[in-house]
Amino acid sequence: VTVLRPELLLDASGVRRGCAVELAGGAIRAVGPSETVELAGIALAPGFVNAHSHAFQRALRGRVERRETQADDFWSWRQQMYAAAARLDPETIHEDARSCYRQLRRAGYTSVGEFHYVHHRPDGTSYDDANALAQAVCEAAEAEGLRICLLLTAYERAAVPAQRRFCDPDVETYLARAEALRAWAADRPLVTVGVAPHSVRAVSREWLVQIGRYARVTGLPLHVHAGEQQQEVAECQAEHGLRPIELLAATEVLGERTTVVHATHADARERDLLAASGTTVCLCPTTEGNLGDGWPPTEQLVAAGVALAIGSDSNVRLDPLEELREVETCARRVAQRRNVLAQATLLAAAWDGGAHALGLPRPRLEAGAPADLIAIDLAHHALHGVADEDLAAALIFAGDASAVVRTWVGGA
Ligand SMILES: [Zn+2]
């Protein structure tokens, strides 16, 4: 049993003073009054949830920021991402993921949803163990003490040779790999599994239907990229006569356990479909800004009743506070007003929304919650002299990940 006696507690219920938090067996056993402070100048908070990551893409940072003469957009960036994916094998993907996850944990993320799509050898043939790369990524998270939901990505169509190693020959083979990965992960306390049709570009209608059905039967989280790019919307309309999120509704992919990543170009009808189905939207603002995706309709999503999560996506920036600040400041620029989202809505994206998206328990400082915690330095220049009731806002609007000075995952 470990007892932590910080100066402050901060969670979705607000700020508390004079409390002790008792940890046992990887969970919070009790939160009660304390006469003494042992962690002076420290606020304890639940760790943040990173609901969307591609760990290997961190290798691209810097390299893709040169202005080229040809069209430089998401699609040209993707060519460089494919080159980075081409050199991965079980050892290099493990090392890349370890390095990324070490930094994610330092930044205050205690869980990650890894949207993992590099599965096979570069020519598309399977490794001896068909889940070798997915397992190498999970083992990287275990080695760094980060909770991981491995979102095993389904990819059907290789439009270019670089995509061959993402693809399975048929949806049954993909679902068998998901089953095998769940069995492999069953006795690993930090690892869970979800399913993830990559996008409406990468899979057909039939794959969407079957993967959606599998997720409903098993209760697994389902994640899918949708509405990131205008070209994707136009291609989907040309192929199916539907916008991407309309197609996800028509194939029964939307739902309580489903997360749509981006939804940058979701129109009013698509936003209503997301809200009516209880689907979460994961915003990845530092990546969406980097890729020139557009302005997400954040205010309209929240007004429609859609829960948000956040993700570090391409992992150029590893800072949950920056993601939250960007969610709000992007919404302010669009609305030309201040305080568009309530603070509680912002924090909920990094806590409840992210945890729900990954099928994890609600992050709280209360008995029974997982002991996934962060220590915040109240002497940090962004927080020094800030009133208790303004702590969360100062963290988001003035702070950054350097205010996080320690993390616990499962109490360790
Ligand atoms: Zn992504």
Short mmCIF file of C-alpha atoms and ligand atoms in Angstrom, two decimals:
data_model
loop_
_atom_site.label_atom_id
_atom_site.label_comp_id
_atom_site.label_asym_id
_atom_site.label_seq_id
_atom_site.Cartn_x
_atom_site.Cartn_y
_atom_site.Cartn_z
CA VAL A 1 0.00 0.00 0.00
CA THR A 2 1.27 3.47 -0.96
CA VAL A 3 -0.22 6.62 0.55
CA LEU A 4 0.26 9.91 -1.33
CA ARG A 5 -0.38 13.16 0.57
CA PRO A 6 -0.18 15.98 -2.01
CA GLU A 7 -1.06 19.62 -1.56
CA LEU A 8 -3.99 19.43 -3.99
CA LEU A 9 -6.13 16.96 -5.88
CA LEU A 10 -7.49 17.90 -9.30
CA ASP A 11 -10.01 15.82 -11.21
CA ALA A 12 -13.35 16.23 -12.97
CA SER A 13 -15.03 17.03 -9.65
CA GLY A 14 -12.72 20.05 -9.13
CA VAL A 15 -9.86 20.91 -6.74
CA ARG A 16 -9.54 19.50 -3.20
CA ARG A 17 -7.06 20.26 -0.40
CA GLY A 18 -6.09 18.17 2.65
CA CYS A 19 -6.56 14.73 1.07
CA ALA A 20 -4.59 11.49 1.04
CA VAL A 21 -4.79 8.97 -1.81
CA GLU A 22 -4.19 5.33 -0.95
CA LEU A 23 -2.99 3.00 -3.73
CA ALA A 24 -3.11 -0.80 -3.61
CA GLY A 25 -3.14 -3.51 -6.26
CA GLY A 26 -2.82 -1.07 -9.14
CA ALA A 27 -5.93 0.88 -8.15
CA ILE A 28 -6.96 3.71 -5.84
CA ARG A 29 -8.14 2.02 -2.63
CA ALA A 30 -9.32 5.13 -0.80
CA VAL A 31 -9.29 8.92 -0.86
CA GLY A 32 -9.70 10.51 2.57
CA PRO A 33 -8.74 13.47 4.72
CA SER A 34 -5.10 14.06 5.65
CA GLU A 35 -3.69 16.30 8.37
CA THR A 36 -0.28 16.45 6.71
CA VAL A 37 1.18 17.24 3.28
CA GLU A 38 4.11 15.10 2.22
CA LEU A 39 4.18 16.09 -1.47
CA ALA A 40 4.50 19.85 -0.97
CA GLY A 41 3.89 21.91 -4.10
CA ILE A 42 2.32 18.96 -5.93
CA ALA A 43 -1.19 18.51 -7.30
CA LEU A 44 -2.25 14.95 -8.13
CA ALA A 45 -4.57 14.38 -11.08
CA PRO A 46 -5.70 11.41 -13.16
CA GLY A 47 -3.37 10.70 -16.09
CA PHE A 48 -4.48 11.91 -19.52
CA VAL A 49 -5.74 9.55 -22.22
CA ASN A 50 -4.25 9.72 -25.71
CA ALA A 51 -6.97 8.15 -27.83
CA HIS A 52 -5.18 8.25 -31.19
CA SER A 53 -1.50 7.60 -31.91
CA HIS A 54 0.65 6.26 -34.74
CA ALA A 55 3.89 5.79 -32.78
CA PHE A 56 6.18 5.17 -35.77
CA GLN A 57 5.17 8.48 -37.43
CA ARG A 58 7.25 10.29 -34.78
CA ALA A 59 10.24 9.44 -37.00
CA LEU A 60 8.94 11.99 -39.55
CA ARG A 61 9.26 15.03 -37.26
CA GLY A 62 11.36 17.75 -38.87
CA ARG A 63 11.92 15.72 -42.02
CA VAL A 64 8.59 16.68 -43.62
CA GLU A 65 8.71 20.40 -42.89
CA ARG A 66 10.53 21.55 -46.05
CA ARG A 67 8.62 23.60 -48.55
CA GLU A 68 8.55 21.73 -51.87
CA THR A 69 7.64 23.21 -55.22
CA GLN A 70 4.97 20.60 -56.02
CA ALA A 71 1.64 20.42 -54.19
CA ASP A 72 2.49 19.94 -50.52
CA ASP A 73 -0.52 18.59 -48.64
CA PHE A 74 -1.81 15.57 -46.73
CA TRP A 75 -1.36 13.39 -49.81
CA SER A 76 2.30 14.32 -50.43
CA TRP A 77 3.00 13.96 -46.67
CA ARG A 78 1.49 10.46 -46.93
CA GLN A 79 4.17 9.45 -49.47
CA GLN A 80 6.86 10.30 -46.91
CA MET A 81 4.94 8.46 -44.18
CA TYR A 82 4.84 5.38 -46.43
CA ALA A 83 8.63 5.58 -46.84
CA ALA A 84 8.97 5.61 -43.03
CA ALA A 85 6.59 2.64 -42.75
CA ALA A 86 8.55 0.68 -45.37
CA ARG A 87 11.66 0.34 -43.17
CA LEU A 88 9.82 -1.07 -40.13
CA ASP A 89 10.36 -4.61 -38.85
CA PRO A 90 9.52 -6.13 -35.45
CA GLU A 91 12.71 -4.74 -33.86
CA THR A 92 12.60 -1.21 -35.29
CA ILE A 93 8.87 -0.75 -34.67
CA HIS A 94 9.43 -1.84 -31.06
CA GLU A 95 12.29 0.63 -30.57
CA ASP A 96 10.40 3.50 -32.25
CA ALA A 97 7.31 2.81 -30.16
CA ARG A 98 9.33 2.60 -26.94
CA SER A 99 10.93 5.96 -27.57
CA CYS A 100 7.57 7.56 -28.38
CA TYR A 101 5.79 5.96 -25.40
CA ARG A 102 8.54 6.99 -22.95
CA GLN A 103 7.93 10.60 -23.99
CA LEU A 104 4.14 10.21 -23.99
CA ARG A 105 4.24 9.03 -20.39
CA ARG A 106 6.58 11.84 -19.38
CA ALA A 107 4.12 14.30 -20.94
CA GLY A 108 1.32 13.06 -18.67
CA TYR A 109 -0.44 10.55 -20.90
CA THR A 110 -0.97 7.29 -18.99
CA SER A 111 -2.95 5.44 -21.70
CA VAL A 112 -2.63 5.31 -25.45
CA GLY A 113 -4.91 4.12 -28.25
CA GLU A 114 -2.44 2.94 -30.86
CA PHE A 115 -4.05 2.91 -34.31
CA HIS A 116 -1.72 0.27 -35.67
CA TYR A 117 -1.77 -0.50 -39.39
CA VAL A 118 1.69 -1.84 -40.37
CA HIS A 119 1.09 -5.58 -40.10
CA HIS A 120 3.01 -7.62 -42.68
CA ARG A 121 6.33 -7.81 -44.51
CA PRO A 122 6.92 -5.04 -47.10
CA ASP A 123 5.79 -7.36 -49.93
CA GLY A 124 2.55 -8.07 -48.07
CA THR A 125 3.38 -11.62 -46.92
CA SER A 126 2.67 -12.44 -43.32
CA TYR A 127 5.35 -12.77 -40.61
CA ASP A 128 5.55 -16.25 -39.03
CA ASP A 129 3.36 -14.83 -36.30
CA ALA A 130 0.81 -12.74 -38.20
CA ASN A 131 0.57 -10.29 -35.27
CA ALA A 132 4.34 -9.92 -34.78
CA LEU A 133 4.35 -6.15 -35.33
CA ALA A 134 1.24 -5.47 -33.22
CA GLN A 135 2.71 -7.50 -30.37
CA ALA A 136 6.06 -5.67 -30.66
CA VAL A 137 4.17 -2.38 -30.23
CA CYS A 138 2.23 -3.69 -27.20
CA GLU A 139 5.49 -4.91 -25.64
CA ALA A 140 6.97 -1.45 -26.12
CA ALA A 141 4.09 0.03 -24.10
CA GLU A 142 4.55 -2.61 -21.40
CA ALA A 143 8.28 -1.88 -21.24
CA GLU A 144 7.56 1.82 -20.70
CA GLY A 145 4.69 1.22 -18.27
CA LEU A 146 2.04 2.79 -20.50
CA ARG A 147 -1.49 1.39 -20.75
CA ILE A 148 -2.27 0.54 -24.39
CA CYS A 149 -5.40 -0.25 -26.36
CA LEU A 150 -4.01 -1.74 -29.57
CA LEU A 151 -6.47 -0.74 -32.27
CA LEU A 152 -5.79 -3.42 -34.83
CA THR A 153 -6.36 -1.71 -38.14
CA ALA A 154 -8.16 -3.32 -41.07
CA TYR A 155 -6.92 -2.38 -44.54
CA GLU A 156 -8.37 -3.99 -47.62
CA ARG A 157 -7.28 -2.04 -50.67
CA ALA A 158 -3.69 -1.29 -51.67
CA ALA A 159 -3.86 1.54 -54.21
CA VAL A 160 -0.06 1.82 -54.15
CA PRO A 161 2.55 -0.90 -53.42
CA ALA A 162 3.54 0.77 -50.10
CA GLN A 163 0.11 -0.12 -48.70
CA ARG A 164 0.56 -3.87 -49.29
CA ARG A 165 1.96 -4.50 -45.84
CA PHE A 166 -1.11 -2.90 -44.26
CA CYS A 167 -3.54 -5.26 -46.02
CA ASP A 168 -5.21 -8.54 -45.14
CA PRO A 169 -6.51 -10.74 -47.99
CA ASP A 170 -10.07 -10.87 -46.65
CA VAL A 171 -12.06 -9.70 -43.66
CA GLU A 172 -12.17 -13.19 -42.11
CA THR A 173 -8.36 -13.26 -41.98
CA TYR A 174 -8.37 -9.84 -40.35
CA LEU A 175 -10.96 -10.87 -37.74
CA ALA A 176 -8.99 -14.06 -36.99
CA ARG A 177 -5.95 -11.89 -36.30
CA ALA A 178 -8.04 -9.75 -33.94
CA GLU A 179 -9.15 -12.91 -32.10
CA ALA A 180 -5.56 -14.13 -31.85
CA LEU A 181 -4.35 -10.78 -30.54
CA ARG A 182 -7.09 -10.72 -27.88
CA ALA A 183 -6.02 -14.20 -26.72
CA TRP A 184 -2.36 -13.10 -26.64
CA ALA A 185 -3.26 -9.97 -24.63
CA ALA A 186 -5.62 -11.71 -22.20
CA ASP A 187 -3.10 -12.04 -19.33
CA ARG A 188 -1.35 -8.71 -19.93
CA PRO A 189 -2.78 -6.15 -17.48
CA LEU A 190 -1.70 -3.08 -19.49
CA VAL A 191 -2.90 -4.33 -22.89
CA THR A 192 -6.38 -4.34 -24.43
CA VAL A 193 -7.49 -4.67 -28.05
CA GLY A 194 -9.90 -2.80 -30.29
CA VAL A 195 -10.78 -3.00 -33.99
CA ALA A 196 -10.27 -0.24 -36.54
CA PRO A 197 -11.34 -0.16 -40.17
CA HIS A 198 -8.67 2.30 -41.33
CA SER A 199 -10.96 4.65 -43.28
CA VAL A 200 -13.67 4.64 -45.92
CA ARG A 201 -10.83 4.83 -48.47
CA ALA A 202 -9.11 1.67 -47.25
CA VAL A 203 -12.03 -0.75 -46.83
CA SER A 204 -15.21 -1.61 -48.71
CA ARG A 205 -18.75 -1.42 -47.48
CA GLU A 206 -18.79 -5.15 -46.77
CA TRP A 207 -15.72 -4.93 -44.50
CA LEU A 208 -17.34 -2.04 -42.59
CA VAL A 209 -20.50 -4.11 -42.04
CA GLN A 210 -18.59 -7.16 -40.82
CA ILE A 211 -16.16 -5.31 -38.55
CA GLY A 212 -19.03 -3.25 -37.10
CA ARG A 213 -20.92 -6.46 -36.34
CA TYR A 214 -17.85 -8.05 -34.73
CA ALA A 215 -17.37 -4.99 -32.48
CA ARG A 216 -21.02 -5.11 -31.38
CA VAL A 217 -20.88 -8.84 -30.57
CA THR A 218 -17.58 -8.65 -28.68
CA GLY A 219 -18.11 -5.23 -27.08
CA LEU A 220 -14.68 -4.08 -28.31
CA PRO A 221 -13.95 -0.41 -29.06
CA LEU A 222 -14.07 0.44 -32.78
CA HIS A 223 -12.09 3.37 -34.19
CA VAL A 224 -12.11 4.73 -37.74
CA HIS A 225 -10.60 7.76 -39.48
CA ALA A 226 -13.31 9.79 -41.23
CA GLY A 227 -13.83 13.24 -42.68
CA GLU A 228 -10.19 14.35 -42.44
CA GLN A 229 -9.84 15.60 -46.02
CA GLN A 230 -12.21 17.15 -48.58
CA GLN A 231 -10.87 14.78 -51.26
CA GLU A 232 -11.85 11.81 -49.07
CA VAL A 233 -15.39 13.17 -48.79
CA ALA A 234 -15.63 13.64 -52.57
CA GLU A 235 -14.26 10.14 -53.30
CA CYS A 236 -16.69 8.57 -50.85
CA GLN A 237 -19.61 10.41 -52.42
CA ALA A 238 -18.47 9.26 -55.87
CA GLU A 239 -18.17 5.61 -54.79
CA HIS A 240 -21.12 5.28 -52.41
CA GLY A 241 -23.32 8.34 -52.95
CA LEU A 242 -22.78 9.07 -49.26
CA ARG A 243 -20.45 11.24 -47.19
CA PRO A 244 -17.99 9.26 -45.02
CA ILE A 245 -19.93 9.48 -41.74
CA GLU A 246 -23.19 8.76 -43.59
CA LEU A 247 -21.55 5.59 -44.91
CA LEU A 248 -20.48 4.63 -41.37
CA ALA A 249 -24.10 5.10 -40.25
CA ALA A 250 -25.46 3.08 -43.18
CA THR A 251 -23.10 0.18 -42.37
CA GLU A 252 -23.97 0.32 -38.63
CA VAL A 253 -20.43 1.20 -37.65
CA LEU A 254 -21.45 4.21 -35.53
CA GLY A 255 -22.39 3.59 -31.89
CA GLU A 256 -21.60 3.98 -28.20
CA ARG A 257 -18.29 2.14 -28.42
CA THR A 258 -17.24 3.76 -31.70
CA THR A 259 -14.80 6.64 -32.13
CA VAL A 260 -14.53 8.65 -35.33
CA VAL A 261 -11.08 10.19 -35.61
CA HIS A 262 -10.98 13.79 -36.99
CA ALA A 263 -14.51 14.49 -38.39
CA THR A 264 -12.93 17.73 -39.63
CA HIS A 265 -15.32 18.05 -42.57
CA ALA A 266 -18.44 16.58 -40.92
CA ASP A 267 -21.51 18.49 -42.12
CA ALA A 268 -24.67 19.10 -40.07
CA ARG A 269 -26.30 15.81 -41.01
CA GLU A 270 -23.13 13.86 -40.20
CA ARG A 271 -22.84 15.63 -36.84
CA ASP A 272 -26.41 14.63 -36.02
CA LEU A 273 -25.64 11.01 -36.95
CA LEU A 274 -22.63 11.06 -34.61
CA ALA A 275 -24.70 12.53 -31.77
CA ALA A 276 -27.72 10.24 -32.23
CA SER A 277 -25.54 7.13 -32.17
CA GLY A 278 -23.45 8.16 -29.15
CA THR A 279 -20.24 8.05 -31.20
CA THR A 280 -17.16 9.79 -29.75
CA VAL A 281 -15.07 12.14 -31.93
CA CYS A 282 -11.31 12.18 -31.39
CA LEU A 283 -9.72 15.51 -32.32
CA CYS A 284 -5.97 15.60 -33.00
CA PRO A 285 -5.44 19.35 -33.36
CA THR A 286 -1.64 19.55 -33.44
CA THR A 287 -1.55 16.96 -36.23
CA GLU A 288 -4.59 18.34 -38.07
CA GLY A 289 -2.89 21.75 -38.04
CA ASN A 290 0.42 20.25 -39.18
CA LEU A 291 -1.26 18.45 -42.08
CA GLY A 292 -3.44 21.38 -43.14
CA ASP A 293 -6.63 19.36 -42.67
CA GLY A 294 -8.95 22.28 -41.91
CA TRP A 295 -10.93 23.63 -38.95
CA PRO A 296 -12.98 20.99 -37.12
CA PRO A 297 -16.60 21.96 -36.30
CA THR A 298 -15.89 21.54 -32.59
CA GLU A 299 -18.51 23.94 -31.26
CA GLN A 300 -21.23 22.35 -33.42
CA LEU A 301 -20.18 18.82 -32.42
CA VAL A 302 -20.39 19.67 -28.73
CA ALA A 303 -23.68 21.54 -29.21
CA ALA A 304 -25.08 18.42 -30.91
CA GLY A 305 -24.08 16.40 -27.84
CA VAL A 306 -21.01 14.58 -29.21
CA ALA A 307 -18.37 13.59 -26.63
CA LEU A 308 -14.78 14.48 -27.54
CA ALA A 309 -11.43 12.76 -27.02
CA ILE A 310 -7.93 13.92 -27.98
CA GLY A 311 -5.03 12.20 -29.73
CA SER A 312 -1.39 12.97 -30.51
CA ASP A 313 -1.83 11.19 -33.88
CA SER A 314 1.41 11.75 -35.86
CA ASN A 315 3.28 12.43 -32.59
CA VAL A 316 5.07 15.55 -33.79
CA ARG A 317 3.96 17.11 -30.47
CA LEU A 318 3.54 15.07 -27.30
CA ASP A 319 1.64 17.38 -24.99
CA PRO A 320 -1.94 16.79 -23.82
CA LEU A 321 -2.25 20.36 -22.58
CA GLU A 322 -1.29 21.72 -25.99
CA GLU A 323 -3.89 19.48 -27.66
CA LEU A 324 -6.59 20.82 -25.30
CA ARG A 325 -5.48 24.43 -25.80
CA GLU A 326 -5.57 23.94 -29.57
CA VAL A 327 -9.07 22.41 -29.42
CA GLU A 328 -10.31 25.56 -27.72
CA THR A 329 -8.25 28.17 -29.60
CA CYS A 330 -9.20 26.64 -32.99
CA ALA A 331 -12.87 26.85 -31.93
CA ARG A 332 -12.37 30.50 -30.84
CA ARG A 333 -10.82 31.46 -34.18
CA VAL A 334 -13.73 29.88 -36.05
CA ALA A 335 -16.39 31.44 -33.78
CA GLN A 336 -14.54 34.76 -33.32
CA ARG A 337 -15.50 34.56 -29.63
CA ARG A 338 -13.80 33.53 -26.38
CA ASN A 339 -14.51 30.53 -24.10
CA VAL A 340 -16.34 28.50 -26.74
CA LEU A 341 -16.13 25.19 -24.87
CA ALA A 342 -16.58 24.97 -21.11
CA GLN A 343 -13.43 24.01 -19.21
CA ALA A 344 -15.15 20.85 -18.02
CA THR A 345 -15.76 19.85 -21.65
CA LEU A 346 -12.08 20.31 -22.47
CA LEU A 347 -10.86 18.30 -19.48
CA ALA A 348 -13.44 15.60 -20.20
CA ALA A 349 -11.85 15.13 -23.64
CA ALA A 350 -8.53 14.17 -22.03
CA TRP A 351 -10.15 12.09 -19.26
CA ASP A 352 -13.66 10.61 -19.62
CA GLY A 353 -13.98 10.93 -23.40
CA GLY A 354 -10.61 9.31 -24.07
CA ALA A 355 -11.14 6.56 -21.51
CA HIS A 356 -14.59 5.79 -22.91
CA ALA A 357 -13.15 5.69 -26.43
CA LEU A 358 -10.60 3.05 -25.37
CA GLY A 359 -13.02 1.05 -23.19
CA LEU A 360 -11.13 2.02 -20.00
CA PRO A 361 -12.62 2.98 -16.59
CA ARG A 362 -13.43 6.63 -15.90
CA PRO A 363 -10.29 8.51 -14.72
CA ARG A 364 -11.08 9.84 -11.24
CA LEU A 365 -9.39 10.34 -7.90
CA GLU A 366 -11.80 8.02 -6.10
CA ALA A 367 -11.82 4.50 -4.66
CA GLY A 368 -11.88 1.84 -7.36
CA ALA A 369 -10.37 3.96 -10.14
CA PRO A 370 -7.11 2.76 -11.70
CA ALA A 371 -3.98 4.24 -10.09
CA ASP A 372 -3.06 6.06 -13.33
CA LEU A 373 -1.93 9.41 -11.96
CA ILE A 374 0.17 12.44 -12.71
CA ALA A 375 1.96 14.83 -10.34
CA ILE A 376 1.77 18.49 -11.35
CA ASP A 377 4.39 20.96 -10.13
CA LEU A 378 2.52 23.91 -8.61
CA ALA A 379 5.76 25.94 -8.60
CA HIS A 380 5.94 25.69 -12.41
CA HIS A 381 6.06 29.18 -13.91
CA ALA A 382 2.66 28.66 -15.57
CA LEU A 383 0.96 27.79 -12.27
CA HIS A 384 2.80 29.75 -9.60
CA GLY A 385 0.45 32.13 -7.79
CA VAL A 386 -2.69 30.82 -9.54
CA ALA A 387 -5.82 30.42 -7.37
CA ASP A 388 -6.98 26.85 -6.72
CA GLU A 389 -10.15 27.32 -8.76
CA ASP A 390 -8.12 28.53 -11.76
CA LEU A 391 -5.61 25.68 -11.71
CA ALA A 392 -7.15 23.62 -14.53
CA ALA A 393 -7.54 26.62 -16.81
CA ALA A 394 -3.98 27.82 -16.10
CA LEU A 395 -2.68 24.34 -16.92
CA ILE A 396 -4.50 24.31 -20.26
CA PHE A 397 -3.96 27.91 -21.36
CA ALA A 398 -0.58 28.76 -19.81
CA GLY A 399 0.92 25.35 -19.11
CA ASP A 400 2.60 22.59 -21.00
CA ALA A 401 3.75 19.05 -20.38
CA SER A 402 6.83 20.24 -18.46
CA ALA A 403 4.50 20.90 -15.49
CA VAL A 404 4.05 17.11 -15.19
CA VAL A 405 6.86 15.87 -12.96
CA ARG A 406 5.86 12.27 -12.27
CA THR A 407 3.42 9.63 -13.51
CA TRP A 408 2.02 6.38 -12.16
CA VAL A 409 0.36 3.68 -14.28
CA GLY A 410 -1.32 0.92 -12.32
CA GLY A 411 0.29 2.40 -9.21
CA ALA A 412 3.86 2.00 -10.53
ZN ZN B 1 -4.53 8.72 -37.59
#
